[in-house]
PDB file of C-alpha atoms in Angstrom:
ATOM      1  CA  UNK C  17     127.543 104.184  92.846  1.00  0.00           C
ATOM      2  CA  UNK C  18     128.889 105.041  89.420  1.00  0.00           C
ATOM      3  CA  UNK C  19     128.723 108.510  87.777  1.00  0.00           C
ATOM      4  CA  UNK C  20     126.666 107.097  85.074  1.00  0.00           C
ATOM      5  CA  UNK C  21     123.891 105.843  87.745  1.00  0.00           C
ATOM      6  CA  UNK C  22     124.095 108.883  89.510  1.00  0.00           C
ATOM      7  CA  UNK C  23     122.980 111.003  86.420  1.00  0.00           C
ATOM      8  CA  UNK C  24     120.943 109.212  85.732  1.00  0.00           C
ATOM      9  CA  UNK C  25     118.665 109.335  88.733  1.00  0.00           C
ATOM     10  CA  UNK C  26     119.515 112.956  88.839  1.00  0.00           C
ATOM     11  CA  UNK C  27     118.469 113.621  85.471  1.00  0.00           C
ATOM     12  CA  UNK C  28     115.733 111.737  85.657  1.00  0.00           C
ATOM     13  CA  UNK C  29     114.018 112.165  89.284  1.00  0.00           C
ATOM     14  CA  UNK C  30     110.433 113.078  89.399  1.00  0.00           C
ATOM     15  CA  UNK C  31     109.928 116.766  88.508  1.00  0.00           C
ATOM     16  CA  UNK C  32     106.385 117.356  89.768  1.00  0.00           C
ATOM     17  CA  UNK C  33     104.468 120.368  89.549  1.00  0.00           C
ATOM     18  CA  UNK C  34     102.357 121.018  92.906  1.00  0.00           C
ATOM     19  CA  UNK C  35      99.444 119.415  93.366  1.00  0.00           C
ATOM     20  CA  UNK C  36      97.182 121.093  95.754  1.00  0.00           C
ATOM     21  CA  UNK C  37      95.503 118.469  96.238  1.00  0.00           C
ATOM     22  CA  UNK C  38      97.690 116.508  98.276  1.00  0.00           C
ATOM     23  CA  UNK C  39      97.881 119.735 100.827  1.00  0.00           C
ATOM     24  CA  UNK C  40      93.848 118.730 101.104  1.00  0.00           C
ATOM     25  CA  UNK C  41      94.827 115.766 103.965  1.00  0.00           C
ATOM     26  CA  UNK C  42      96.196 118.727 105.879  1.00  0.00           C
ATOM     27  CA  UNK C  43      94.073 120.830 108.384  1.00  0.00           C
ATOM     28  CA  UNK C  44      95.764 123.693 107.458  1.00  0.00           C
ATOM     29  CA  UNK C  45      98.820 125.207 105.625  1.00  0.00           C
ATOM     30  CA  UNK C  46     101.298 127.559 106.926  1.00  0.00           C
ATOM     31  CA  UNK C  47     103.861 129.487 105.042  1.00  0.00           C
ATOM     32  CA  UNK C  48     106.821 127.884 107.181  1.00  0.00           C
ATOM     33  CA  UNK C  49     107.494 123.695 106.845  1.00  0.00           C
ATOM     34  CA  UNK C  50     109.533 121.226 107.960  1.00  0.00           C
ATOM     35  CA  UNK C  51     111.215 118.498 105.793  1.00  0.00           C
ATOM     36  CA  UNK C  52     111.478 115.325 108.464  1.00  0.00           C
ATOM     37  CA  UNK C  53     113.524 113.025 106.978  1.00  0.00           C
ATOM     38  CA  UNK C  54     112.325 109.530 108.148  1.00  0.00           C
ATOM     39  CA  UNK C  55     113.287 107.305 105.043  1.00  0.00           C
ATOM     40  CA  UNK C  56     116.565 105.696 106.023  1.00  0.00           C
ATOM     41  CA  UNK C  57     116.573 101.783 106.955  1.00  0.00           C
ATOM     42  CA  UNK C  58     118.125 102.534 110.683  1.00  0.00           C
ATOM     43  CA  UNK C  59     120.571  99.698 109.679  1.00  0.00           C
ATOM     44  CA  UNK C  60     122.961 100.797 113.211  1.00  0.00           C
ATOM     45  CA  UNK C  61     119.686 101.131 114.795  1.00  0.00           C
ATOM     46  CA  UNK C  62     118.087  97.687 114.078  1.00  0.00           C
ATOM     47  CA  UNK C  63     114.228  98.328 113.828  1.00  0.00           C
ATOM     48  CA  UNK C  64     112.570 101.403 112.491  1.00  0.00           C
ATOM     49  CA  UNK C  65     113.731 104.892 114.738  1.00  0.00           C
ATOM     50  CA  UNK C  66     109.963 105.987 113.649  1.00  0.00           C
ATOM     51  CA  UNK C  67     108.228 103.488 115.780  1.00  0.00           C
ATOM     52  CA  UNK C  68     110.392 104.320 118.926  1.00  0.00           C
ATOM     53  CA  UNK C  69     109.193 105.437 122.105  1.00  0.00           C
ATOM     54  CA  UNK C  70     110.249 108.879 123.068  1.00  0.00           C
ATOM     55  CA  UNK C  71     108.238 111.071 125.466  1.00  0.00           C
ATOM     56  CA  UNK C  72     104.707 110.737 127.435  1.00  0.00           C
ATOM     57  CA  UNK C  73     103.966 107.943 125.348  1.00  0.00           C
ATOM     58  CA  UNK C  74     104.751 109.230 122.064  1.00  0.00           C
ATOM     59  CA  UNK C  75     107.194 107.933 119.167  1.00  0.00           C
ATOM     60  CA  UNK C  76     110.122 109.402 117.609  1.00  0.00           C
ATOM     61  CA  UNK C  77     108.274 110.790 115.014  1.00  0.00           C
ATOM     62  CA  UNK C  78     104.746 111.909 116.566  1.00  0.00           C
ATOM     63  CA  UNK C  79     107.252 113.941 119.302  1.00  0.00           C
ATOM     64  CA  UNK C  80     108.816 115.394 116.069  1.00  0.00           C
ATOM     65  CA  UNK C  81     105.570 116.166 114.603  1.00  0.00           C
ATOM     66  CA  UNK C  82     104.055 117.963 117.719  1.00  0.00           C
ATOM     67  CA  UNK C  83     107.024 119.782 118.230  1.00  0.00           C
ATOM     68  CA  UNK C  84     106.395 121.075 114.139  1.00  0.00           C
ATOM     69  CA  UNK C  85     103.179 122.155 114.693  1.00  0.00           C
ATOM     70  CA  UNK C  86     103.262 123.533 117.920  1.00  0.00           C
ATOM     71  CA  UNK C  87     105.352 126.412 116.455  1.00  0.00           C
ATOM     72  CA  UNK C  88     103.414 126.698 113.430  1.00  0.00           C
ATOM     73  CA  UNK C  89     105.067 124.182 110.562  1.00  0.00           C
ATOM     74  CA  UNK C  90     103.503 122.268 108.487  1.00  0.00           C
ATOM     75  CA  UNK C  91     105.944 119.133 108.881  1.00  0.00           C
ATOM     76  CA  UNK C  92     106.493 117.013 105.876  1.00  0.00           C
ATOM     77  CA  UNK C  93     107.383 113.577 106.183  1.00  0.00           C
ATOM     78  CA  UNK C  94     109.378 111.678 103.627  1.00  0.00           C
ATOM     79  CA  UNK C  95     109.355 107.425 104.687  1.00  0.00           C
ATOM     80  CA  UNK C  96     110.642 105.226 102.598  1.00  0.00           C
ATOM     81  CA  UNK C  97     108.726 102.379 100.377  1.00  0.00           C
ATOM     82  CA  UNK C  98     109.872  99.622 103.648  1.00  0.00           C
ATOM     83  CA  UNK C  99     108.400 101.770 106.237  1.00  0.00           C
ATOM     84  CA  UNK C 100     105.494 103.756 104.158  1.00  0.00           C
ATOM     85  CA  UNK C 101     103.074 101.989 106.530  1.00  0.00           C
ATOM     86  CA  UNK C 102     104.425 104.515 109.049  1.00  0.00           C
ATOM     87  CA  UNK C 103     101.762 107.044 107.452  1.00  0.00           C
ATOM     88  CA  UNK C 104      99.095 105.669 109.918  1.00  0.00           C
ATOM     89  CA  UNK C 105     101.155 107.163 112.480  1.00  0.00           C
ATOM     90  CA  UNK C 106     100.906 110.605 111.463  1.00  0.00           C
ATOM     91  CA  UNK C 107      99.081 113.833 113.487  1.00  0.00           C
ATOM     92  CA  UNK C 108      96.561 115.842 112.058  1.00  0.00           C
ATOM     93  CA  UNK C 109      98.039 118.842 109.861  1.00  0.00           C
ATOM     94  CA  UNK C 110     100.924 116.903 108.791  1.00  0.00           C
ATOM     95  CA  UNK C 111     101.859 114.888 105.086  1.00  0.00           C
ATOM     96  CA  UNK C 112     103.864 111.953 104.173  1.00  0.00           C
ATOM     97  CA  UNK C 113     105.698 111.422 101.076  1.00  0.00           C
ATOM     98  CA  UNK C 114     107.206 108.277 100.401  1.00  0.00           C
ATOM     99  CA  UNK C 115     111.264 108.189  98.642  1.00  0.00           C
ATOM    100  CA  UNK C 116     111.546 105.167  96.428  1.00  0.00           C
ATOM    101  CA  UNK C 117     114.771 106.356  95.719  1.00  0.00           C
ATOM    102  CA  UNK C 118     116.520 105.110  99.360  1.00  0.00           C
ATOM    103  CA  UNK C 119     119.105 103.549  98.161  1.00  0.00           C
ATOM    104  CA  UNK C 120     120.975 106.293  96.659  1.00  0.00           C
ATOM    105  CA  UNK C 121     121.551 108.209  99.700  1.00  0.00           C
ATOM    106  CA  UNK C 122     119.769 110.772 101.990  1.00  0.00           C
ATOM    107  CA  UNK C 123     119.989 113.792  99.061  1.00  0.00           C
ATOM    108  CA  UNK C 124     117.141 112.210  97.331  1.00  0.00           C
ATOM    109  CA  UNK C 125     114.893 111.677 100.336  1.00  0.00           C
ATOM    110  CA  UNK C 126     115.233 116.031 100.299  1.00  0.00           C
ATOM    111  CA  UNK C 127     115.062 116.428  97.156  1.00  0.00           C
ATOM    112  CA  UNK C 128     111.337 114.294  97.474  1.00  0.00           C
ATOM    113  CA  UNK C 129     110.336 116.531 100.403  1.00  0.00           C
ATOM    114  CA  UNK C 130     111.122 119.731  98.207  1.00  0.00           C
ATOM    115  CA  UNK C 131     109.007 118.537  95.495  1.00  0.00           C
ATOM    116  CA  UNK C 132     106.047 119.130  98.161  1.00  0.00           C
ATOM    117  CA  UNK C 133     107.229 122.613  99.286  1.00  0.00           C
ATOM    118  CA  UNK C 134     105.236 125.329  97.958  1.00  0.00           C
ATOM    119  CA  UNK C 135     106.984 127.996  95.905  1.00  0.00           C
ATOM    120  CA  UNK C 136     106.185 130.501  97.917  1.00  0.00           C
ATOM    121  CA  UNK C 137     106.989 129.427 101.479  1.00  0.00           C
ATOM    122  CA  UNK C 138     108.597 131.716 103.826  1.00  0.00           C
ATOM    123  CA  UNK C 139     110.769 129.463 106.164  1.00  0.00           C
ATOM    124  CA  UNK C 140     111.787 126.012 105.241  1.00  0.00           C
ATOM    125  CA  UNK C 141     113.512 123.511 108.089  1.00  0.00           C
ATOM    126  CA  UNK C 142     115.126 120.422 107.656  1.00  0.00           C
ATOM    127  CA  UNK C 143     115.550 117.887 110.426  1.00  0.00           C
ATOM    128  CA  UNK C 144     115.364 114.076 110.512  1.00  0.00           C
ATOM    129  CA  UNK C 145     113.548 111.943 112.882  1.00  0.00           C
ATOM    130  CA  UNK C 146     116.490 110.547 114.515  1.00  0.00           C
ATOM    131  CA  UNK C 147     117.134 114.425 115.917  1.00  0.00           C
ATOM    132  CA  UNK C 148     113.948 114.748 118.748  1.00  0.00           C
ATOM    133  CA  UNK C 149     114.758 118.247 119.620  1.00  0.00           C
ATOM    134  CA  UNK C 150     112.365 120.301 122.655  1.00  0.00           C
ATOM    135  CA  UNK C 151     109.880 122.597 121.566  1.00  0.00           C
ATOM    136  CA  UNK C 152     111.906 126.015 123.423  1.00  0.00           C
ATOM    137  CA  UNK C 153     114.848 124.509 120.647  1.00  0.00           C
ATOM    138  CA  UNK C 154     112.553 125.244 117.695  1.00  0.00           C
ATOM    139  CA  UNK C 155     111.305 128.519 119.522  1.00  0.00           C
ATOM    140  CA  UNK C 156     114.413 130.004 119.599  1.00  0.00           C
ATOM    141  CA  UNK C 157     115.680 129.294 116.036  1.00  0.00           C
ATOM    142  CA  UNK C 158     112.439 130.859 114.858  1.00  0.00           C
ATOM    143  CA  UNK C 159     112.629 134.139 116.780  1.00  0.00           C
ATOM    144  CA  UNK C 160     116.653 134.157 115.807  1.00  0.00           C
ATOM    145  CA  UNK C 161     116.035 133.496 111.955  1.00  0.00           C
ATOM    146  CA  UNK C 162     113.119 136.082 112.068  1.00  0.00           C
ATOM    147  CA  UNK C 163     114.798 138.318 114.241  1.00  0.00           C
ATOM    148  CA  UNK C 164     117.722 138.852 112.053  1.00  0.00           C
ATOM    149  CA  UNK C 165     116.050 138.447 108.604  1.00  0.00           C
ATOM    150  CA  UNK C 166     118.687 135.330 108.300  1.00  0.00           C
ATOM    151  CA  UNK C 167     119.103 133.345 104.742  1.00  0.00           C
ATOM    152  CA  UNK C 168     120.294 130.361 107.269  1.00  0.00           C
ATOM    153  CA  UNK C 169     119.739 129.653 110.874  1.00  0.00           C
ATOM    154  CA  UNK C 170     121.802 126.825 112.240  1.00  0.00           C
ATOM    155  CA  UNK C 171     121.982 125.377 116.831  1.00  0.00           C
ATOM    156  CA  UNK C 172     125.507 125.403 117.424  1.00  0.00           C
ATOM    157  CA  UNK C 173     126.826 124.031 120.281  1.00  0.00           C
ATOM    158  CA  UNK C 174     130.963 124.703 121.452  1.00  0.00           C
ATOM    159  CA  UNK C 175     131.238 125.746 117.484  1.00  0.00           C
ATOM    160  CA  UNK C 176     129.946 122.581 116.266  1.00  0.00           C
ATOM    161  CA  UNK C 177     126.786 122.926 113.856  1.00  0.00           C
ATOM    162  CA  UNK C 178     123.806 121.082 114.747  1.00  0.00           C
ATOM    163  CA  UNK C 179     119.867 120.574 113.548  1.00  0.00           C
ATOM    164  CA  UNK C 180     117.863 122.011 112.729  1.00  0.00           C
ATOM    165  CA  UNK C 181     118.842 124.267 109.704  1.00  0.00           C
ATOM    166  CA  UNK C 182     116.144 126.584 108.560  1.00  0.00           C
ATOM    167  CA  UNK C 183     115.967 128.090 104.950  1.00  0.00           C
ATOM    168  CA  UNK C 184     114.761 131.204 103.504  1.00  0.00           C
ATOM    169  CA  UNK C 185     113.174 130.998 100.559  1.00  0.00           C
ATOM    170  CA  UNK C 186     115.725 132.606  98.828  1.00  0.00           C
ATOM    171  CA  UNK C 187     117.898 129.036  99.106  1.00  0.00           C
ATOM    172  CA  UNK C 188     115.133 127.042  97.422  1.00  0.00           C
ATOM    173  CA  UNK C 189     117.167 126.762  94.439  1.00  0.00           C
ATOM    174  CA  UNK C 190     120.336 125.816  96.130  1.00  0.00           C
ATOM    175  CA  UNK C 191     118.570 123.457  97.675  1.00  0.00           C
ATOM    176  CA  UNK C 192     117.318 122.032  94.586  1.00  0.00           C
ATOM    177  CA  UNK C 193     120.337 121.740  93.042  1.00  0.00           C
ATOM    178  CA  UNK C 194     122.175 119.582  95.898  1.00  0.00           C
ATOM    179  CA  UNK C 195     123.567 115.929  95.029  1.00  0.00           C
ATOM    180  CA  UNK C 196     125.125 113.115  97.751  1.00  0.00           C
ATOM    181  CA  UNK C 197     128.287 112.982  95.682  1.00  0.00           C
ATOM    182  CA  UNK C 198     128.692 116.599  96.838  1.00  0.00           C
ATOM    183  CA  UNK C 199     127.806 115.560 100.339  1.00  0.00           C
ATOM    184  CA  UNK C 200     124.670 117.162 100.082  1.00  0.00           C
ATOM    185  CA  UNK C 201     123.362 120.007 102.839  1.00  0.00           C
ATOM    186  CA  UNK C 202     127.170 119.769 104.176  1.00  0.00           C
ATOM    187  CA  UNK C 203     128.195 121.426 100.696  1.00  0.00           C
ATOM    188  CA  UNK C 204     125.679 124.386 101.373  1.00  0.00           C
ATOM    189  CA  UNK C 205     126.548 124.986 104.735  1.00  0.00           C
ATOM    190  CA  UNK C 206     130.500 125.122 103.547  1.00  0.00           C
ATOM    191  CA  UNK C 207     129.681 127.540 100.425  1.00  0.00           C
ATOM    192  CA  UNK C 208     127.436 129.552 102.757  1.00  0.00           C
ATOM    193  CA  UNK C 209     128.946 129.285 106.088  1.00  0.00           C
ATOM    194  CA  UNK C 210     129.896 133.243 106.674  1.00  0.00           C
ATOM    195  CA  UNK C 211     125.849 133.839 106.323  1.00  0.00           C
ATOM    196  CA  UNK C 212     124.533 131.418 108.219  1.00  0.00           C
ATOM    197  CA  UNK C 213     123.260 133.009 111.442  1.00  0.00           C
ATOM    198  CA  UNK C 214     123.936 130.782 114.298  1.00  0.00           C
ATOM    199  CA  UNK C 215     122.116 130.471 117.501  1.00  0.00           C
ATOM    200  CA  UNK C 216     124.733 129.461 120.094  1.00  0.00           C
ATOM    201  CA  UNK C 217     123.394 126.803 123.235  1.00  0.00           C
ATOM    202  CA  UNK C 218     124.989 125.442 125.913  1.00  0.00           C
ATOM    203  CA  UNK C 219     123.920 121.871 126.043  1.00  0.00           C
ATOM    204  CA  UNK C 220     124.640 119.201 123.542  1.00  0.00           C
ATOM    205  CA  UNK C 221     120.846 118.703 122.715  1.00  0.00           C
ATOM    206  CA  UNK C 222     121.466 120.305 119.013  1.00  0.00           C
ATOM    207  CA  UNK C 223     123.906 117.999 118.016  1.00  0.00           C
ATOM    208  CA  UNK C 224     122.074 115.100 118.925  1.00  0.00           C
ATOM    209  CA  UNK C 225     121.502 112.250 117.146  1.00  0.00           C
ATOM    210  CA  UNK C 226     120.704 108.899 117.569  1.00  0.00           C
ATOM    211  CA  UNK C 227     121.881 106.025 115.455  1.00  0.00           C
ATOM    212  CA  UNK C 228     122.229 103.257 117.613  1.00  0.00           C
ATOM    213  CA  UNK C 229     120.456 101.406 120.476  1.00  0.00           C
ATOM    214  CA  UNK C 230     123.345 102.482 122.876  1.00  0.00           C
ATOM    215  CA  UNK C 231     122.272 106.010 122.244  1.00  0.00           C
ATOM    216  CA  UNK C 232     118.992 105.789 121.967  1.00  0.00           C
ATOM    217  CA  UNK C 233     118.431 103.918 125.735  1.00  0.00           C
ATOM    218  CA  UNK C 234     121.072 106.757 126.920  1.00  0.00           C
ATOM    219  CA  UNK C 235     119.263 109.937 126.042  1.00  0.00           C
ATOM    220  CA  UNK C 236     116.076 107.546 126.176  1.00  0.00           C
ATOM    221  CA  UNK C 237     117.218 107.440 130.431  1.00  0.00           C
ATOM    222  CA  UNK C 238     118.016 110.775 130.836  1.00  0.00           C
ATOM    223  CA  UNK C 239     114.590 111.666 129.408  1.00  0.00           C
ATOM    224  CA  UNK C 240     113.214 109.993 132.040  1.00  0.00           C
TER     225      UNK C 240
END
């Protein structure tokens, strides 16, 4: 992608002012969400990672969704325009947005879901729905980001940085402001690395994610 392109749909991406009445499909609103990215075209994968089974008869992205609300987020989930049929799928108390900006990398499927954020949130998490992560995961990055009054809260696992990464308001703008050509959320986590509170665990489960069918039908098994 050129520089020239890449202003372009920089410059020129939707700048919407909040319209309460999409947060009118929700049962109710919360001053913590979750951005689930769920936009890419699983191209490794080879069919859609939303429609996949998971858990108990649930897909990839209704098990992400639960998980969301069970601790009190109101998810928000940004599809694509090739999968925005996937909104059918989604649990009460939860939104879809739909990217039509795919092609130019997973920055602008955030930058979508941010648009959608209310100003005046108090926790912001960003996951994708490739990352199924179990509801005492979420628990514990909650109590550790409230805890310790944290600007960023970040699973690690033997030093490695996993998902999800929660926000305090105070990054909104930061957030705003990220571009793929900057490698996106990786270039926050670099400039704000020393602040970033992280929750050490000793299984892999943070750094999860799966991309392909090989992992998928591995963690997929060991679910079972």
């Amino acid at each position: 992608m050129s520089d020239e392109v890449t202003l372009l749909i920089y410059e020129n991406f939707p700048k919407l002012d909040l319209d309460t009445r999409f947060f009118e499909e929700a049962r109710y609103l919360s001053s913590n969400f979750a951005i689930v990215l769920a936009a890419g075209k699983s191209t490794r994968m080879g069919t859609c990672k939303t429609s996949l089974p998971w858990h108990e008869g649930k897909t990839l992205l209704t098990y992400q969704l639960e998980q969301w609300l069970s601790v009190g987020f109101t998810p928000v989930v940004v599809l694509g325009s090739h999968n925005s049929n996937k909104q059918k799928d989604l649990l009460d108390g939860s939104l879809a947005v739909i990217n039509f900006h795919t092609n130019f990398g997973k920055t602008t499927s955030l930058l979508t879901g941010l648009q959608y954020i209310p100003p005046n949130f108090e926790l912001l998490a960003i996951s994708a729905v490739d990352q199924p992560r179990k509801l005492e995961i979420y628990q514990r990055l909650l109590l550790a980001h409230q805890d310790n009054s944290a600007v960023i809260t970040a699973p690690t696992y033997q030093g490695k940085i996993g998902h999800p990464l929660l926000f305090s308001n105070g990054m909104r703008s930061h957030l705003q402001n990220i571009r793929e050509e900057s490698l996106g959320l990786r270039q926050i986590i670099k400039e704000f690395y020393p602040v970033i509170h992280q929750v050490k665990f000793d299984n892999p489960a943070v750094l999860l994610d799966i991309n392909t069918p090989e992992v998928y039908q591995e963690h997929l098994h060991n679910l079972g």
